[in-house]
GROMACS .gro file of C-alpha atoms in nm:
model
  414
    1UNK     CA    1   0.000   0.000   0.000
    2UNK     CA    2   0.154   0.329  -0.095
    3UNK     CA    3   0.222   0.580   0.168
    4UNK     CA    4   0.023   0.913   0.121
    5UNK     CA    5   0.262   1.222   0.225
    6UNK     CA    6   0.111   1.530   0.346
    7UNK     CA    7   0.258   1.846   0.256
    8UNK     CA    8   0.330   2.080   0.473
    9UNK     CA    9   0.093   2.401   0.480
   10UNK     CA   10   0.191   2.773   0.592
   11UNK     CA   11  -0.102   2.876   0.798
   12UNK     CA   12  -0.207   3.264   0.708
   13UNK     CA   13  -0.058   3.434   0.972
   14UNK     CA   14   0.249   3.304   0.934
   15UNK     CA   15   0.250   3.404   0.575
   16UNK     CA   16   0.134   3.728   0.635
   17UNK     CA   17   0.410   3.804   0.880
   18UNK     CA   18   0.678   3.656   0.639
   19UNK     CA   19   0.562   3.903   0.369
   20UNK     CA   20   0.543   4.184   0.651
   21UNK     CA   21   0.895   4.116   0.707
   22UNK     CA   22   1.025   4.070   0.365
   23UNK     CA   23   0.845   4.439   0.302
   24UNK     CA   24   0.967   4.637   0.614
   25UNK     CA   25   1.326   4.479   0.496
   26UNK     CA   26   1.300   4.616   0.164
   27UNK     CA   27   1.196   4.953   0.264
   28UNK     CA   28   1.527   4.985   0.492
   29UNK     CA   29   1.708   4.891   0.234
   30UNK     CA   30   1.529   5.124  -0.036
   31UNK     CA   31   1.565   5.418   0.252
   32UNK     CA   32   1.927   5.377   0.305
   33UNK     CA   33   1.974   5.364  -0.069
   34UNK     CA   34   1.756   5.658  -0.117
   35UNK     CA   35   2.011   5.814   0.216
   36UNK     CA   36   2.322   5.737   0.014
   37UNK     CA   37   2.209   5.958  -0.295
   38UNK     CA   38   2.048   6.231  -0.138
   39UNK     CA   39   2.175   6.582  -0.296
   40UNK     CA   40   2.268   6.860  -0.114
   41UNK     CA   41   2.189   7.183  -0.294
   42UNK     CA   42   2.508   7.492  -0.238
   43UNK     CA   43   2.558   7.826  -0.392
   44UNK     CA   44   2.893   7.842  -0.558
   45UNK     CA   45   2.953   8.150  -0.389
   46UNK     CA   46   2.918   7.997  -0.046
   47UNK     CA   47   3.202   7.734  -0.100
   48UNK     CA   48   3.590   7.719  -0.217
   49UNK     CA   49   3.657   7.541  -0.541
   50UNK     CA   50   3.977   7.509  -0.655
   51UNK     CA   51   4.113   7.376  -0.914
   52UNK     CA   52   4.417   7.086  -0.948
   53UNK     CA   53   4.719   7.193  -1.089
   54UNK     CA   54   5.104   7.046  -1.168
   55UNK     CA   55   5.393   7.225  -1.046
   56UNK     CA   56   5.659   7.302  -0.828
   57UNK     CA   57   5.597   7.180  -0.471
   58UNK     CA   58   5.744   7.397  -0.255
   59UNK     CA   59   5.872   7.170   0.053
   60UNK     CA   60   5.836   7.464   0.314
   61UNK     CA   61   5.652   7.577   0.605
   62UNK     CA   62   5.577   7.902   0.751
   63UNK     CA   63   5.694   7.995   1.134
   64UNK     CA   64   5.609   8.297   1.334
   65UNK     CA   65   5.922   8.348   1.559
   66UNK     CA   66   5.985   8.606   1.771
   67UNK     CA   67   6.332   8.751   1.820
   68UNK     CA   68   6.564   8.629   2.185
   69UNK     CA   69   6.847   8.727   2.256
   70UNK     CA   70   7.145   8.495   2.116
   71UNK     CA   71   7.293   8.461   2.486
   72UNK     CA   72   7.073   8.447   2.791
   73UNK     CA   73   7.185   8.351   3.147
   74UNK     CA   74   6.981   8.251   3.453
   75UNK     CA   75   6.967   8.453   3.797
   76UNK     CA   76   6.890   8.259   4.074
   77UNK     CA   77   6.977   8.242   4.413
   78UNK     CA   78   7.156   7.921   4.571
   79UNK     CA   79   6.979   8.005   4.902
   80UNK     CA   80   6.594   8.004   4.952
   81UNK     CA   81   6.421   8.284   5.121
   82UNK     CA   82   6.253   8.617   5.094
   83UNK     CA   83   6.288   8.909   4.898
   84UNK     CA   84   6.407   9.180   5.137
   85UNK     CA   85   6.565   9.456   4.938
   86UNK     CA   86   6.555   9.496   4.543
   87UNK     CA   87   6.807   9.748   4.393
   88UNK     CA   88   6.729   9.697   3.997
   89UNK     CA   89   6.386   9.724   3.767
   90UNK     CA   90   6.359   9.478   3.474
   91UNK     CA   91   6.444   9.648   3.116
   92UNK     CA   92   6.792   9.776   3.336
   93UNK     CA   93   7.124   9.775   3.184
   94UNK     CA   94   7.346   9.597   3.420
   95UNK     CA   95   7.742   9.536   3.409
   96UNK     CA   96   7.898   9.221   3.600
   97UNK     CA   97   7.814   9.221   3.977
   98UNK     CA   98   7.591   9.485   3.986
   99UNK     CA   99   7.367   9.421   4.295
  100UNK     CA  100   7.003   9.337   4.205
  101UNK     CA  101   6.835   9.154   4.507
  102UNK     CA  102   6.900   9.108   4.882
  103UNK     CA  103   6.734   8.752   4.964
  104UNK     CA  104   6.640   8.716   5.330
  105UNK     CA  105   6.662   8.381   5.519
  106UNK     CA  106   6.746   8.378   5.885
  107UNK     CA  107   6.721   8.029   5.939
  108UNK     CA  108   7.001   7.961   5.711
  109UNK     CA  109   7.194   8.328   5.805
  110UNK     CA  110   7.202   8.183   6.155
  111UNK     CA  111   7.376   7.813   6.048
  112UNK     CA  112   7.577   8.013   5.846
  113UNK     CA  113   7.713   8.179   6.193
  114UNK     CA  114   7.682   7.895   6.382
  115UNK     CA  115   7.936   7.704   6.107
  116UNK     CA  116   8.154   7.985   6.087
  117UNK     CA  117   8.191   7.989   6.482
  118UNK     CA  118   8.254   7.671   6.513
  119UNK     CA  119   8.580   7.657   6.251
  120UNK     CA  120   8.709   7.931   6.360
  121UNK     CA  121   8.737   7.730   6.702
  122UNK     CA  122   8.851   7.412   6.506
  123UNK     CA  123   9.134   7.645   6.315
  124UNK     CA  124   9.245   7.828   6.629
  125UNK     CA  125   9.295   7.444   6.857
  126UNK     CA  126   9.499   7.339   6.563
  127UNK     CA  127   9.732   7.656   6.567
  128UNK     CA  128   9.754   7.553   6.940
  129UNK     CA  129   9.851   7.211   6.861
  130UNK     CA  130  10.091   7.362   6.607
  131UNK     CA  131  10.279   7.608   6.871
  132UNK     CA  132  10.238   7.301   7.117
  133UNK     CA  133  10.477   7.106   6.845
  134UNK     CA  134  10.678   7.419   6.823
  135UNK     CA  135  10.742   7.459   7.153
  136UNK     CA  136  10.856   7.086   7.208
  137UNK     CA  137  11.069   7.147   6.925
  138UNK     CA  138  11.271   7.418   7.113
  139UNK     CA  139  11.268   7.236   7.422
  140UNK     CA  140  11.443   6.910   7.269
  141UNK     CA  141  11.676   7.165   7.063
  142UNK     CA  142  11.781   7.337   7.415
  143UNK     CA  143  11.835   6.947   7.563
  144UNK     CA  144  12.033   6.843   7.257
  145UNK     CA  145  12.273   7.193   7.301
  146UNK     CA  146  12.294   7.061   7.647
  147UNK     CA  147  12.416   6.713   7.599
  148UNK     CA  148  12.637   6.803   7.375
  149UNK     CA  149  12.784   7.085   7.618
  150UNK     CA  150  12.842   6.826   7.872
  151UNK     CA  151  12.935   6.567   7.664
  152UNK     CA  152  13.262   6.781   7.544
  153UNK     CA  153  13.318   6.871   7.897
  154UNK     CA  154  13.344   6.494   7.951
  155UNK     CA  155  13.542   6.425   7.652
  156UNK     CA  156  13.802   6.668   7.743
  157UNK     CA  157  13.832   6.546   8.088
  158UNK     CA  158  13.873   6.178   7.944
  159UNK     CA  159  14.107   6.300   7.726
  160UNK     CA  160  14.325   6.468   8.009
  161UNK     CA  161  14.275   6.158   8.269
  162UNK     CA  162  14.393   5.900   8.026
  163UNK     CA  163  14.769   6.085   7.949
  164UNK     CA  164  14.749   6.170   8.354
  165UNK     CA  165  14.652   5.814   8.389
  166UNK     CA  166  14.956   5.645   8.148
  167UNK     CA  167  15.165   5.855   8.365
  168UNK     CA  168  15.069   5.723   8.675
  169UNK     CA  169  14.949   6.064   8.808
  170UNK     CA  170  14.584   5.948   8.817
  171UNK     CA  171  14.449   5.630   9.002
  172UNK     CA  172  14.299   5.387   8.775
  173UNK     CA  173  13.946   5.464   8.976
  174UNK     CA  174  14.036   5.854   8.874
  175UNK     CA  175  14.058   5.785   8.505
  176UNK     CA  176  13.739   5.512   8.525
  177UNK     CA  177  13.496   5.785   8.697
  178UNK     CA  178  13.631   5.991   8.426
  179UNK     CA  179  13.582   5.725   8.159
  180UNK     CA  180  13.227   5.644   8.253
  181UNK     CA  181  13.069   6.024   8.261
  182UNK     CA  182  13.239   5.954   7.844
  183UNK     CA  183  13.077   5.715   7.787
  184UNK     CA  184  12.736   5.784   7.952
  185UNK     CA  185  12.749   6.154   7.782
  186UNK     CA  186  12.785   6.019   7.456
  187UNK     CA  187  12.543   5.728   7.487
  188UNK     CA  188  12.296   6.014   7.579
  189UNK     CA  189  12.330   6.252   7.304
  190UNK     CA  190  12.244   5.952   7.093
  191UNK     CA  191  11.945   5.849   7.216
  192UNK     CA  192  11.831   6.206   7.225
  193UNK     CA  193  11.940   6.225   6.873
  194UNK     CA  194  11.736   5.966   6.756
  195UNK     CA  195  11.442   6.085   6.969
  196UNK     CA  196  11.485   6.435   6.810
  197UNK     CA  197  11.490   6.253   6.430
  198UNK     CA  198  11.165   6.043   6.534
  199UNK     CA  199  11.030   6.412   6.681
  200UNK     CA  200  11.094   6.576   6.358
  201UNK     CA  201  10.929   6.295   6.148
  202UNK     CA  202  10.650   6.314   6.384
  203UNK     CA  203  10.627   6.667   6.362
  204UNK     CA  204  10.647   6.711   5.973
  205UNK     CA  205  10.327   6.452   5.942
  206UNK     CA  206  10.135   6.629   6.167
  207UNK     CA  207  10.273   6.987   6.079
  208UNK     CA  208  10.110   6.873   5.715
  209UNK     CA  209   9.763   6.747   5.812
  210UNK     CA  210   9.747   7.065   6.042
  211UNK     CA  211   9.791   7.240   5.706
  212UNK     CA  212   9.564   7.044   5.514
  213UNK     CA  213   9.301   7.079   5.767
  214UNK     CA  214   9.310   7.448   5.820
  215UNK     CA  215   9.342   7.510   5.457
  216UNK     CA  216   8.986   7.297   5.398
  217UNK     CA  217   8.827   7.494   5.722
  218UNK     CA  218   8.912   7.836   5.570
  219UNK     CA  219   8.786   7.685   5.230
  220UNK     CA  220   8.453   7.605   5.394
  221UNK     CA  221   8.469   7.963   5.588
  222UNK     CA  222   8.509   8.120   5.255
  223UNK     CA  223   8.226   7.899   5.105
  224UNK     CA  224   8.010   8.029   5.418
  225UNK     CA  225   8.108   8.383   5.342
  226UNK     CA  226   8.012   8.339   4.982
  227UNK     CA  227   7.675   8.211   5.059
  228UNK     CA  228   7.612   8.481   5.323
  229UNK     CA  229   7.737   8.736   5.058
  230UNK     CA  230   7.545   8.575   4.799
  231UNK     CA  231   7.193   8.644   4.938
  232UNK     CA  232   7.273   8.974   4.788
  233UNK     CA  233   7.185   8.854   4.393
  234UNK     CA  234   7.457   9.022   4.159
  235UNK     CA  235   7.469   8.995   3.785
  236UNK     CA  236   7.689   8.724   3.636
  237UNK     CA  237   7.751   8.905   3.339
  238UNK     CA  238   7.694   9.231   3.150
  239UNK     CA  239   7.378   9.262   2.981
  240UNK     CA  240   6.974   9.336   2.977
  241UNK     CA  241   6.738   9.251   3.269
  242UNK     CA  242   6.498   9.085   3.173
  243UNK     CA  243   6.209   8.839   3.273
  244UNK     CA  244   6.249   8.971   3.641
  245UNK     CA  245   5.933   9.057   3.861
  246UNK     CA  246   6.050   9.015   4.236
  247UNK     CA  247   5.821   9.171   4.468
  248UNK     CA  248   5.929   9.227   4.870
  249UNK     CA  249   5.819   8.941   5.064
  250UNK     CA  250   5.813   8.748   4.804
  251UNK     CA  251   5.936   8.384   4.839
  252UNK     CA  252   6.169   8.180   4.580
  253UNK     CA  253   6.298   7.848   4.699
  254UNK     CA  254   6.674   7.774   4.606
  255UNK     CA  255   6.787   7.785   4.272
  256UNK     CA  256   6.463   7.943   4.110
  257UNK     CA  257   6.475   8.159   3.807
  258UNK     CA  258   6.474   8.508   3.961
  259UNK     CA  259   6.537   8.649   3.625
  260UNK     CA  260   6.757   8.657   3.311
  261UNK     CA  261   7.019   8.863   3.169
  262UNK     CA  262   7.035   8.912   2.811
  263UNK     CA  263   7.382   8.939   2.632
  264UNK     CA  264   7.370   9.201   2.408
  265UNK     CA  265   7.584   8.986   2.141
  266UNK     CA  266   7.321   8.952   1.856
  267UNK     CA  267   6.997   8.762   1.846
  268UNK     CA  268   6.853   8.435   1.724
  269UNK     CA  269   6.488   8.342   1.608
  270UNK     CA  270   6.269   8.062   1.850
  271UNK     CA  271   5.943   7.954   1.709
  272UNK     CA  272   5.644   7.698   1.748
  273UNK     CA  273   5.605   7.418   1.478
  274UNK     CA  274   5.369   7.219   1.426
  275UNK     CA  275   5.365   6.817   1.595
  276UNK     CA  276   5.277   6.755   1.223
  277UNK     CA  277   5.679   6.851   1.131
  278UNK     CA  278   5.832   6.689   1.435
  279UNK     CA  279   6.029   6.365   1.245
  280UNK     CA  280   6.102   6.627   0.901
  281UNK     CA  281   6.230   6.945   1.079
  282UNK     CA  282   6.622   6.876   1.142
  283UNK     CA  283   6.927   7.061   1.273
  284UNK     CA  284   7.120   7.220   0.982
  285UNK     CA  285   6.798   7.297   0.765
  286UNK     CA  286   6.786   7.619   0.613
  287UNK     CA  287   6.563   7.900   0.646
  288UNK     CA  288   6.502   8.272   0.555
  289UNK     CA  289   6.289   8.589   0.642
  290UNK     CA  290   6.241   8.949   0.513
  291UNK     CA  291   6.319   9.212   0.756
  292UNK     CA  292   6.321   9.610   0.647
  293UNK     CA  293   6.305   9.537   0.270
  294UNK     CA  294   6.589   9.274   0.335
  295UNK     CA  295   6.588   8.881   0.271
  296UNK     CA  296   6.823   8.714   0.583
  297UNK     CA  297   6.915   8.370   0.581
  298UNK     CA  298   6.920   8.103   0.857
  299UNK     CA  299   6.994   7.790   0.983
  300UNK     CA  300   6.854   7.576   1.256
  301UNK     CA  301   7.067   7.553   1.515
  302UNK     CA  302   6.843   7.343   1.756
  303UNK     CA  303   6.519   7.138   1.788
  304UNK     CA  304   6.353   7.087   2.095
  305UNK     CA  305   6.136   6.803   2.016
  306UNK     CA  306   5.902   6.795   2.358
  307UNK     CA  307   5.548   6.808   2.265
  308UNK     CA  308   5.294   7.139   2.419
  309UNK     CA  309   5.004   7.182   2.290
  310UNK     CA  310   5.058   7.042   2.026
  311UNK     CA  311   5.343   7.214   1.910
  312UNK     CA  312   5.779   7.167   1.937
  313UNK     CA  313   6.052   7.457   1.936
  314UNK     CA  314   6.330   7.510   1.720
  315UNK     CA  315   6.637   7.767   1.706
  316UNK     CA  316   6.737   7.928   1.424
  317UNK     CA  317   7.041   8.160   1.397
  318UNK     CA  318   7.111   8.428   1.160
  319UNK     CA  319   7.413   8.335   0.877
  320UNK     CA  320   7.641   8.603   0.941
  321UNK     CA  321   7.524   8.921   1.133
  322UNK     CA  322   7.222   8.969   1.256
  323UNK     CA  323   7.008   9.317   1.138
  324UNK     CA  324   7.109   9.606   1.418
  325UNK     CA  325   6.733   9.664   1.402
  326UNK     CA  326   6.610   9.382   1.578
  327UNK     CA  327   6.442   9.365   1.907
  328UNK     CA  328   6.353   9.147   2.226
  329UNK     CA  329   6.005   9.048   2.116
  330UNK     CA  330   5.954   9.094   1.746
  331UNK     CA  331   5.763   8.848   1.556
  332UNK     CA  332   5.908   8.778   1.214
  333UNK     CA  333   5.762   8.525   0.954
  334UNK     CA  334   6.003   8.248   0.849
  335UNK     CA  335   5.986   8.034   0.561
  336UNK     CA  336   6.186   7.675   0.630
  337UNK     CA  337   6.286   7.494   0.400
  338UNK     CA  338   6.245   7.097   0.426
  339UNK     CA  339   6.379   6.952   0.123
  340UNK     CA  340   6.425   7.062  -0.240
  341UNK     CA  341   6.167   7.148  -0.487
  342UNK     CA  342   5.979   6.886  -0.656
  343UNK     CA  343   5.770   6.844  -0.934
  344UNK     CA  344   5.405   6.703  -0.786
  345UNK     CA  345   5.001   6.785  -0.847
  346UNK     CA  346   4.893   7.027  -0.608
  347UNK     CA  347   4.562   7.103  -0.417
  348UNK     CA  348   4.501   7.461  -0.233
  349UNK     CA  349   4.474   7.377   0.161
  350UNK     CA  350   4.139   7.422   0.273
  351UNK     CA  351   3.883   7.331   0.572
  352UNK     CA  352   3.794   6.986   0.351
  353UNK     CA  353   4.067   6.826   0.513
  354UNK     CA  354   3.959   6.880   0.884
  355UNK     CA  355   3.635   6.645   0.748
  356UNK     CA  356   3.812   6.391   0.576
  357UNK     CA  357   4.162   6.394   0.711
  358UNK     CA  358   4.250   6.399   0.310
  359UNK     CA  359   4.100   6.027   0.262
  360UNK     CA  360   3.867   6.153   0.022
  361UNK     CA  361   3.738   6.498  -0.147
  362UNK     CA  362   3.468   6.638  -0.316
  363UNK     CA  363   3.458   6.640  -0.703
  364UNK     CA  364   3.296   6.907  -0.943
  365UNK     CA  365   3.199   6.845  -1.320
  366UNK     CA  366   2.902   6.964  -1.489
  367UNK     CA  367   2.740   7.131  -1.152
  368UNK     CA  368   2.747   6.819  -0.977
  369UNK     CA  369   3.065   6.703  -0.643
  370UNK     CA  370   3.068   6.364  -0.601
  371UNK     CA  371   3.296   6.163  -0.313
  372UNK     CA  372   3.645   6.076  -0.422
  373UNK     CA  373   3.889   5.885  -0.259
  374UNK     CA  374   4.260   6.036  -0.267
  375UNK     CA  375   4.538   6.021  -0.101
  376UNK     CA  376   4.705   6.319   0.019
  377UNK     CA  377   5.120   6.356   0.046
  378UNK     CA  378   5.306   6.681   0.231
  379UNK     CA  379   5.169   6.978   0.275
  380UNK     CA  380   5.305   7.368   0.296
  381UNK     CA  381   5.174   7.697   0.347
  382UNK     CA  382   4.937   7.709   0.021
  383UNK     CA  383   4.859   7.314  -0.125
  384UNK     CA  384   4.883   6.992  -0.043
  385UNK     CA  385   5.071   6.745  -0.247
  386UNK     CA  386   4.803   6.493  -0.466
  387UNK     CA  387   4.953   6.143  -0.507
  388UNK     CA  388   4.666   5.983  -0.601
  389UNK     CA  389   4.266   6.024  -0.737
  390UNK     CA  390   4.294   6.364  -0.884
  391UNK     CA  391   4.409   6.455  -1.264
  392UNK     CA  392   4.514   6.847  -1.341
  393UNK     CA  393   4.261   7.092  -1.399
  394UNK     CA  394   3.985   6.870  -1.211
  395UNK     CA  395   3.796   7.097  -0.993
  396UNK     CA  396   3.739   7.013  -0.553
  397UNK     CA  397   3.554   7.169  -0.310
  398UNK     CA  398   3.841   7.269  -0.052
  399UNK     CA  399   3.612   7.455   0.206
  400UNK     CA  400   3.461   7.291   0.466
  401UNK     CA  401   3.248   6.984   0.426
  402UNK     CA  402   3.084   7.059   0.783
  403UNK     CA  403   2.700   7.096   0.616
  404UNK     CA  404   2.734   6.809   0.355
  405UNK     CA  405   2.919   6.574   0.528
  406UNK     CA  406   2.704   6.283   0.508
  407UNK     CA  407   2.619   6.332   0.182
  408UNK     CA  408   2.739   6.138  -0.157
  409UNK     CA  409   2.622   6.435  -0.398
  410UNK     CA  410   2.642   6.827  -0.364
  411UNK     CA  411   2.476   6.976  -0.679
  412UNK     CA  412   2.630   7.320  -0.709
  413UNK     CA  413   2.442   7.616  -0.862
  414UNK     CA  414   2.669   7.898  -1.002
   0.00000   0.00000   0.00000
């Protein structure tokens, strides 16, 4: 008997929800299409279309520096405390050790004193101990010119009793009493002779490390005096006052920047560059500004490659003299060169590439931008450098794409 299969039947809710879903998905679909190419309407004369072109690309970028002195040196203090007197105003012209502060600290004026007192006593017990040697030296001199007195007296008297005593004028005891006060005479001026040799090699040693000592106390006196006199701030070297604001009362801790002087030996540029530069901007590269009428070119001296806010620092010096005209504080616009010329398609910078980051760009033709992926090389102060998705003369909406972001079309009406 064959077996009878039944099929298996969809009831009508179930196929009415199937075809609900298959609809809702197609409408999500159709709307996001319909999302992709929706057309955002601009007037021409509310955006920044610029046109490709082939050139030179000028490998440069534009600095604002302002003008420091070539030579500036620190004032500080190497003792904490308070401003008591000041004696010089910023802007002052100031020659080597001209007073410009009195810093008060009585904590450290009074170990100062204390230190000082006690060296002194230190220096003056080792001058006794000195004298002391001296004096023993004189004493063992005096015994020495003693001996030797009496030991001649003794020899002579030897001498006499042994002719009186081979001529039987003089008992034998005589001329042995005689002999003896020889002998002991002599054996005394030798031991005192070596004690006086050991004395004076004693002596010398300590005579030396007496020396050695007081000559490091009176170092560290003078060191004391030096710091006590140093409270009063004086000007390492000749030059301009500058950066100084000190205010009585006011407290600096050791070794803070109480000002700068500025050498008045020429000047140097020091400007902000963008993080952007930080691996292309080198020591050595060359540079040049316009000062007066004048073109003056430089060189980067140094590159300080820490990171605020979003910028680094660089040096640049002047090749050859610097122009008499410049100031502390001028700004001057500097062009710096990164590498040579090269021959590239080039963009005009504009507010596009905030949007995009230069991944991609809006394209005109015949009224209409649509989304173009490029890729974007260096940039300088007027283009960026086009290494791929753009041909020359092709026109791009380089203003910014803020309002039409999310948009694949702008239509464009002149």
């Amino acid at each position: 008997m064959d077996k009878i299969i039944a099929k298996k039947r969809f009831s009508t809710k179930k196929i009415l929800m199937l075809t609900g879903g298959l609809l809702l998905a197609g409408l999500v679909a159709y709307g996001y299409k319909l999302s992709l190419n929706k057309v955002y309407k601009a007037d021409a004369d509310k955006l920044t279309i610029s046109k490709v072109q082939y050139g030179d690309f000028e490998d440069v970028v534009l600095l604002n520096a302002s003008v420091v002195p070539l030579t500036s040196v620190i004032v500080s203090s190497s003792e904490g405390g308070t401003v008591a007197e000041i004696f010089t105003e910023n802007g002052a012209s100031v020659v080597k050790g001209t007073p410009l502060l009195r810093i008060a600290n009585p904590n450290a004026l009074s170990n100062y004193t204390s230190s000082e007192t006690s060296i002194i006593e230190q220096i003056n017990q080792l001058r006794k101990v000195r004298l002391d040697l001296e004096q023993n030296q004189r004493i063992m001199a005096q015994d020495m010119m003693v001996i030797e007195n009496t030991l001649r007296t003794a020899s002579r008297k030897y001498k006499i009793d042994s002719t009186l005593f081979s001529n039987k004028v003089i008992t034998r005891e005589e001329f042995n009493n005689s002999s003896q006060d020889y002998e002991y005479n002599k054996g005394r001026k030798n031991i005192l002779k070596q004690a006086v040799k050991q004395e004076n090699q004693s002596r010398a040693m300590q005579l030396q490390q007496i020396d050695v000592s007081v000559s490091r106390m009176n170092e560290s006196l003078e060191t004391i005096r030096k710091n006590i006199e140093n409270m009063t701030i004086k000007a390492p070297v000749s030059g301009r006052l500058s950066s100084y604001d000190p205010v009585i009362g006011k407290s600096y801790t050791a070794n803070e920047m109480l000002g700068k002087i500025d050498v008045l030996q020429g000047y140097k540029l020091q400007a902000g560059v963008d993080e952007y530069y930080i691996n292309r901007v080198k020591e050595g590269q060359s540079a040049n500004c316009e000062f007066n009428g004048k073109i003056y070119h430089l060189t980067v001296r140094k590159v300080i490659p820490e990171v605020t806010a979003g910028q680094f620092q660089v040096e640049l010096v002047f090749e050859g003299k610097s122009p008499d005209e410049l100031r502390r504080g001028l700004s001057l616009q500097v062009k710096l060169t990164l590498s040579d010329n090269s021959k590239s398609l080039l963009l005009a910078q504009g507010q596009f590439f905030q949007s995009t980051g230069g991944s991609w760009v809006f394209v005109l033709k015949d009224g209409k931008a649509q989304k173009r992926n490029v890729k974007i090389g260096r940039k300088n102060y007027l283009y960026y450098e086009v290494m791929e998705g753009l041909q020359k003369n092709e026109e791009v909406i380089t203003s910014s794409y803020d309002q039409f972001n999310q948009y694949d079309i702008v239509e464009v009406s002149r």
